Amino acid sequence: MENSVKIVTEKLNLYYGNFQALKEVNLEVCSGKVTALIGPSGCGKSTFLRSLNRLNDLIDSVRVEGEVRIDGENIYDKSCDVVRLRKKVGMVFQKANPFPKSIYENVAYGPRIHGVRDKKVLDRIVEKSLREAALWEEVKDNLSRSALRLSGGQQQRLCIARVLAVEPEVVLMDEPTSALDPIATQKIEDLIRALKQKFTIVIVTHNMQQAARVSDITAFFLNGEIVEVGNTGLLFTQPVDQRTEDYITGKFG
Amino acid sequence: MRSLKERIIAVFFSLNGITAILILLGIFYLLLSGSFLAWRDIGFFDFLFGRTWNPTGFHSASYGILPLVMSTLMVTAGATVIAVPLGVACAAYLAEVASPWEREIVKPVIEMLAGVPSVVIGFFGLVVLNRLIARTFSLSNGLNALNGAVLLALMALPTIISIAEDALTMVPTEYKEASLALGANRWQTLRLVIFPAAASGVSAAIMLGIGRAIGETMTVIMATGNAIAWPRSMFQSVRTMTATIAIELGEVAYNTTHYYALFAVGFVLFAITFLVNLSADLFLQRSSEVTRR
């Protein structure tokens, strides 16, 4: 895939009531690359992620200023179709949140709501998505089992499969491994590296080693602002800003 | 010293608990012993399946409870048909659509409806609904099963709405977010994710609402006309089990078959409400198992 600019945010301000959670955030996200957002708790990185698929709309007190353009289209424009946007921009959450349904139903949910009725087509999508999420071999014999009986790591990969089933172009990940053990975490990281060939990935992480391992570009957030963006290797070895250096060397956060 | 005090407190609380259970057992014993005397005179199957309730018949008294059970079922079923769709839809609206301030106003108002005395609701049926039904369906009067069903629906609604809304709100936000993030709209999310996840809580709400309707007495006495003929339609005057007990127990001679037969009616009513409440309990228990992850 060609590395072109996929998402641009321009002077993005976001308020929860009177509290300003994002301040003049300008960021470019390239397709075919993994962009990591790091920063201490409460710095706005999850809020920023949720503004990319307008999931912040669910909170009544939220107000957004500025632009988020995906493929050149401002998603906060009145004409923007939120359903289409969220189909294009999928999201994986911090806590694995499969529906209390079977494994099959979880993956088929997305295609179903977008109008796929044919059982054969659904079967094919489910298998393809589970394969892409590296879960197929583990669950292919009990697709009718409840998703809640899978292990935490398997549940998270199931959630990734569920997102892939609607064929998104961008996948947002909000600390996808923070509740997982090291082995499950490694599987997800391998998966992220494999998926970046096809998808634009933006990942929020608390874990700087993880950012260093999986991402190409890293953005450092502090108090709702982007302090520094750069090539991951460079940002971790030769940070420009003093605050970035303090954070990555563990002086705060 | 301290352990003594704690022991006294512990004894005090267990005594309270035991008293409640003893009283309940006492009521149960009273009903059952009276019922046995009635069944000895009438015959258990004649009582349960007899089609005529006429305890003061001139030639021979008959104690068939079936018309009373039918009346209760008709009124309750009617109430269910009206209250369930309305109540569930209202709960869904409050849980998913209403703005916070709407919920702040509407929910307490609905719960206040539960506090309206049944005699007031009955009065409403007698005065307002009576005429309305008579005029709409060209009947001589509007005191019939339909009137009772509407009123009982009104009384079951607060229970259904309040508990169903709780069940819907309890569904973890993560499910909702997952569904919306996949591009589902709110209606799809409600129908395909939130309702299935809250199904047992919503069923329990319905059961508890029905349980309330079955046991209601004053309202149905005032609104259903109380004729003891075999009930054939919703537009006929009916007499429920509760109404029969309330009307006849005040005038019946002590220690007669009729007297005990009323106990037996009470026992059947008790058994029905117990079953409904038990199934509600089972549903609720299941719902807490599903939401626990």
mmCIF file of N, CA and C in Angstrom, chain A residues 69-117:
data_model
loop_
_atom_site.group_PDB
_atom_site.id
_atom_site.type_symbol
_atom_site.label_atom_id
_atom_site.label_comp_id
_atom_site.label_asym_id
_atom_site.label_seq_id
_atom_site.Cartn_x
_atom_site.Cartn_y
_atom_site.Cartn_z
ATOM 1 N N ARG A 69 -10.177 15.394 8.972
ATOM 2 C CA ARG A 69 -10.450 14.978 7.592
ATOM 3 C C ARG A 69 -9.926 13.567 7.378
ATOM 4 N N ILE A 70 -10.820 12.707 6.910
ATOM 5 C CA ILE A 70 -10.396 11.360 6.548
ATOM 6 C C ILE A 70 -10.631 11.213 5.059
ATOM 7 N N ASP A 71 -9.573 10.920 4.312
ATOM 8 C CA ASP A 71 -9.623 10.920 2.845
ATOM 9 C C ASP A 71 -10.164 12.249 2.341
ATOM 10 N N GLY A 72 -9.784 13.320 3.018
ATOM 11 C CA GLY A 72 -10.167 14.645 2.561
ATOM 12 C C GLY A 72 -11.546 15.118 2.994
ATOM 13 N N GLU A 73 -12.332 14.237 3.624
ATOM 14 C CA GLU A 73 -13.693 14.622 4.007
ATOM 15 C C GLU A 73 -13.733 14.942 5.491
ATOM 16 N N ASN A 74 -14.239 16.130 5.844
ATOM 17 C CA ASN A 74 -14.340 16.505 7.251
ATOM 18 C C ASN A 74 -15.465 15.717 7.916
ATOM 19 N N ILE A 75 -15.095 14.875 8.901
ATOM 20 C CA ILE A 75 -16.100 13.997 9.480
ATOM 21 C C ILE A 75 -17.028 14.737 10.446
ATOM 22 N N TYR A 76 -16.688 15.979 10.791
ATOM 23 C CA TYR A 76 -17.595 16.749 11.644
ATOM 24 C C TYR A 76 -18.510 17.652 10.826
ATOM 25 N N ASP A 77 -18.442 17.503 9.492
ATOM 26 C CA ASP A 77 -19.364 18.193 8.611
ATOM 27 C C ASP A 77 -20.775 17.673 8.843
ATOM 28 N N LYS A 78 -21.776 18.550 8.650
ATOM 29 C CA LYS A 78 -23.155 18.102 8.873
ATOM 30 C C LYS A 78 -23.550 16.986 7.918
ATOM 31 N N SER A 79 -22.951 16.991 6.731
ATOM 32 C CA SER A 79 -23.355 16.010 5.725
ATOM 33 C C SER A 79 -22.723 14.636 5.955
ATOM 34 N N CYS A 80 -21.840 14.536 6.940
ATOM 35 C CA CYS A 80 -21.132 13.269 7.124
ATOM 36 C C CYS A 80 -22.068 12.203 7.715
ATOM 37 N N ASP A 81 -22.044 11.027 7.110
ATOM 38 C CA ASP A 81 -22.873 9.920 7.562
ATOM 39 C C ASP A 81 -22.087 9.114 8.607
ATOM 40 N N VAL A 82 -22.544 9.200 9.868
ATOM 41 C CA VAL A 82 -21.779 8.589 10.961
ATOM 42 C C VAL A 82 -21.693 7.065 10.806
ATOM 43 N N VAL A 83 -22.772 6.464 10.316
ATOM 44 C CA VAL A 83 -22.755 5.015 10.120
ATOM 45 C C VAL A 83 -21.660 4.616 9.134
ATOM 46 N N ARG A 84 -21.584 5.368 8.027
ATOM 47 C CA ARG A 84 -20.560 5.050 7.022
ATOM 48 C C ARG A 84 -19.164 5.300 7.590
ATOM 49 N N LEU A 85 -19.052 6.406 8.359
ATOM 50 C CA LEU A 85 -17.759 6.733 8.965
ATOM 51 C C LEU A 85 -17.283 5.592 9.863
ATOM 52 N N ARG A 86 -18.173 5.091 10.711
ATOM 53 C CA ARG A 86 -17.750 4.077 11.675
ATOM 54 C C ARG A 86 -17.527 2.728 11.019
ATOM 55 N N LYS A 87 -18.164 2.527 9.870
ATOM 56 C CA LYS A 87 -17.878 1.302 9.118
ATOM 57 C C LYS A 87 -16.460 1.377 8.562
ATOM 58 N N LYS A 88 -16.078 2.591 8.193
ATOM 59 C CA LYS A 88 -14.754 2.784 7.589
ATOM 60 C C LYS A 88 -13.665 2.850 8.654
ATOM 61 N N VAL A 89 -14.024 3.379 9.836
ATOM 62 C CA VAL A 89 -13.055 3.533 10.918
ATOM 63 C C VAL A 89 -13.469 2.654 12.088
ATOM 64 N N GLY A 90 -12.888 1.462 12.168
ATOM 65 C CA GLY A 90 -13.257 0.516 13.219
ATOM 66 C C GLY A 90 -12.513 0.804 14.500
ATOM 67 N N MET A 91 -12.994 0.204 15.602
ATOM 68 C CA MET A 91 -12.356 0.492 16.879
ATOM 69 C C MET A 91 -12.261 -0.750 17.758
ATOM 70 N N VAL A 92 -11.100 -0.906 18.390
ATOM 71 C CA VAL A 92 -10.883 -1.982 19.359
ATOM 72 C C VAL A 92 -10.681 -1.324 20.709
ATOM 73 N N PHE A 93 -11.388 -1.827 21.732
ATOM 74 C CA PHE A 93 -11.416 -1.134 23.012
ATOM 75 C C PHE A 93 -10.393 -1.690 24.003
ATOM 76 N N GLN A 94 -10.228 -0.921 25.070
ATOM 77 C CA GLN A 94 -9.263 -1.274 26.104
ATOM 78 C C GLN A 94 -9.613 -2.623 26.742
ATOM 79 N N LYS A 95 -10.883 -2.745 27.115
ATOM 80 C CA LYS A 95 -11.331 -3.997 27.708
ATOM 81 C C LYS A 95 -12.039 -4.775 26.605
ATOM 82 N N ALA A 96 -11.611 -6.018 26.384
ATOM 83 C CA ALA A 96 -12.253 -6.808 25.341
ATOM 84 C C ALA A 96 -13.748 -6.838 25.616
ATOM 85 N N ASN A 97 -14.558 -6.493 24.612
ATOM 86 C CA ASN A 97 -15.993 -6.391 24.860
ATOM 87 C C ASN A 97 -16.815 -7.171 23.846
ATOM 88 N N PRO A 98 -16.577 -8.492 23.747
ATOM 89 C CA PRO A 98 -17.443 -9.266 22.850
ATOM 90 C C PRO A 98 -18.871 -9.242 23.377
ATOM 91 N N PHE A 99 -19.848 -9.330 22.450
ATOM 92 C CA PHE A 99 -21.249 -9.410 22.870
ATOM 93 C C PHE A 99 -21.487 -10.753 23.547
ATOM 94 N N PRO A 100 -22.454 -10.822 24.453
ATOM 95 C CA PRO A 100 -22.777 -12.114 25.066
ATOM 96 C C PRO A 100 -23.523 -13.009 24.079
ATOM 97 N N LYS A 101 -22.868 -13.286 22.971
ATOM 98 C CA LYS A 101 -23.432 -14.143 21.923
ATOM 99 C C LYS A 101 -22.351 -15.142 21.539
ATOM 100 N N SER A 102 -22.632 -15.967 20.543
ATOM 101 C CA SER A 102 -21.631 -16.950 20.119
ATOM 102 C C SER A 102 -20.495 -16.259 19.368
ATOM 103 N N ILE A 103 -19.401 -16.989 19.194
ATOM 104 C CA ILE A 103 -18.262 -16.456 18.460
ATOM 105 C C ILE A 103 -18.690 -16.042 17.054
ATOM 106 N N TYR A 104 -19.449 -16.949 16.406
ATOM 107 C CA TYR A 104 -19.906 -16.675 15.049
ATOM 108 C C TYR A 104 -20.752 -15.401 14.996
ATOM 109 N N GLU A 105 -21.723 -15.307 15.922
ATOM 110 C CA GLU A 105 -22.624 -14.150 15.925
ATOM 111 C C GLU A 105 -21.871 -12.846 16.168
ATOM 112 N N ASN A 106 -20.829 -12.910 16.976
ATOM 113 C CA ASN A 106 -20.035 -11.711 17.227
ATOM 114 C C ASN A 106 -19.415 -11.179 15.943
ATOM 115 N N VAL A 107 -18.810 -12.090 15.162
ATOM 116 C CA VAL A 107 -18.137 -11.633 13.944
ATOM 117 C C VAL A 107 -19.162 -11.256 12.879
ATOM 118 N N ALA A 108 -20.284 -12.005 12.863
ATOM 119 C CA ALA A 108 -21.285 -11.758 11.810
ATOM 120 C C ALA A 108 -22.116 -10.512 12.090
ATOM 121 N N TYR A 109 -22.023 -9.994 13.324
ATOM 122 C CA TYR A 109 -22.867 -8.862 13.707
ATOM 123 C C TYR A 109 -22.712 -7.667 12.758
ATOM 124 N N GLY A 110 -21.463 -7.275 12.524
ATOM 125 C CA GLY A 110 -21.194 -6.108 11.680
ATOM 126 C C GLY A 110 -21.756 -6.261 10.279
ATOM 127 N N PRO A 111 -21.334 -7.337 9.564
ATOM 128 C CA PRO A 111 -21.884 -7.531 8.216
ATOM 129 C C PRO A 111 -23.406 -7.578 8.208
ATOM 130 N N ARG A 112 -24.001 -8.230 9.210
ATOM 131 C CA ARG A 112 -25.466 -8.324 9.261
ATOM 132 C C ARG A 112 -26.101 -6.945 9.305
ATOM 133 N N ILE A 113 -25.615 -6.064 10.228
ATOM 134 C CA ILE A 113 -26.269 -4.762 10.320
ATOM 135 C C ILE A 113 -26.036 -3.931 9.069
ATOM 136 N N HIS A 114 -24.989 -4.283 8.309
ATOM 137 C CA HIS A 114 -24.784 -3.541 7.065
ATOM 138 C C HIS A 114 -25.436 -4.257 5.887
ATOM 139 N N GLY A 115 -26.320 -5.207 6.197
ATOM 140 C CA GLY A 115 -27.209 -5.729 5.161
ATOM 141 C C GLY A 115 -26.823 -7.045 4.523
ATOM 142 N N VAL A 116 -25.799 -7.735 5.012
ATOM 143 C CA VAL A 116 -25.464 -9.036 4.435
ATOM 144 C C VAL A 116 -26.417 -10.076 5.028
ATOM 145 N N ARG A 117 -27.173 -10.761 4.173
ATOM 146 C CA ARG A 117 -28.151 -11.737 4.664
ATOM 147 C C ARG A 117 -27.737 -13.170 4.311
#
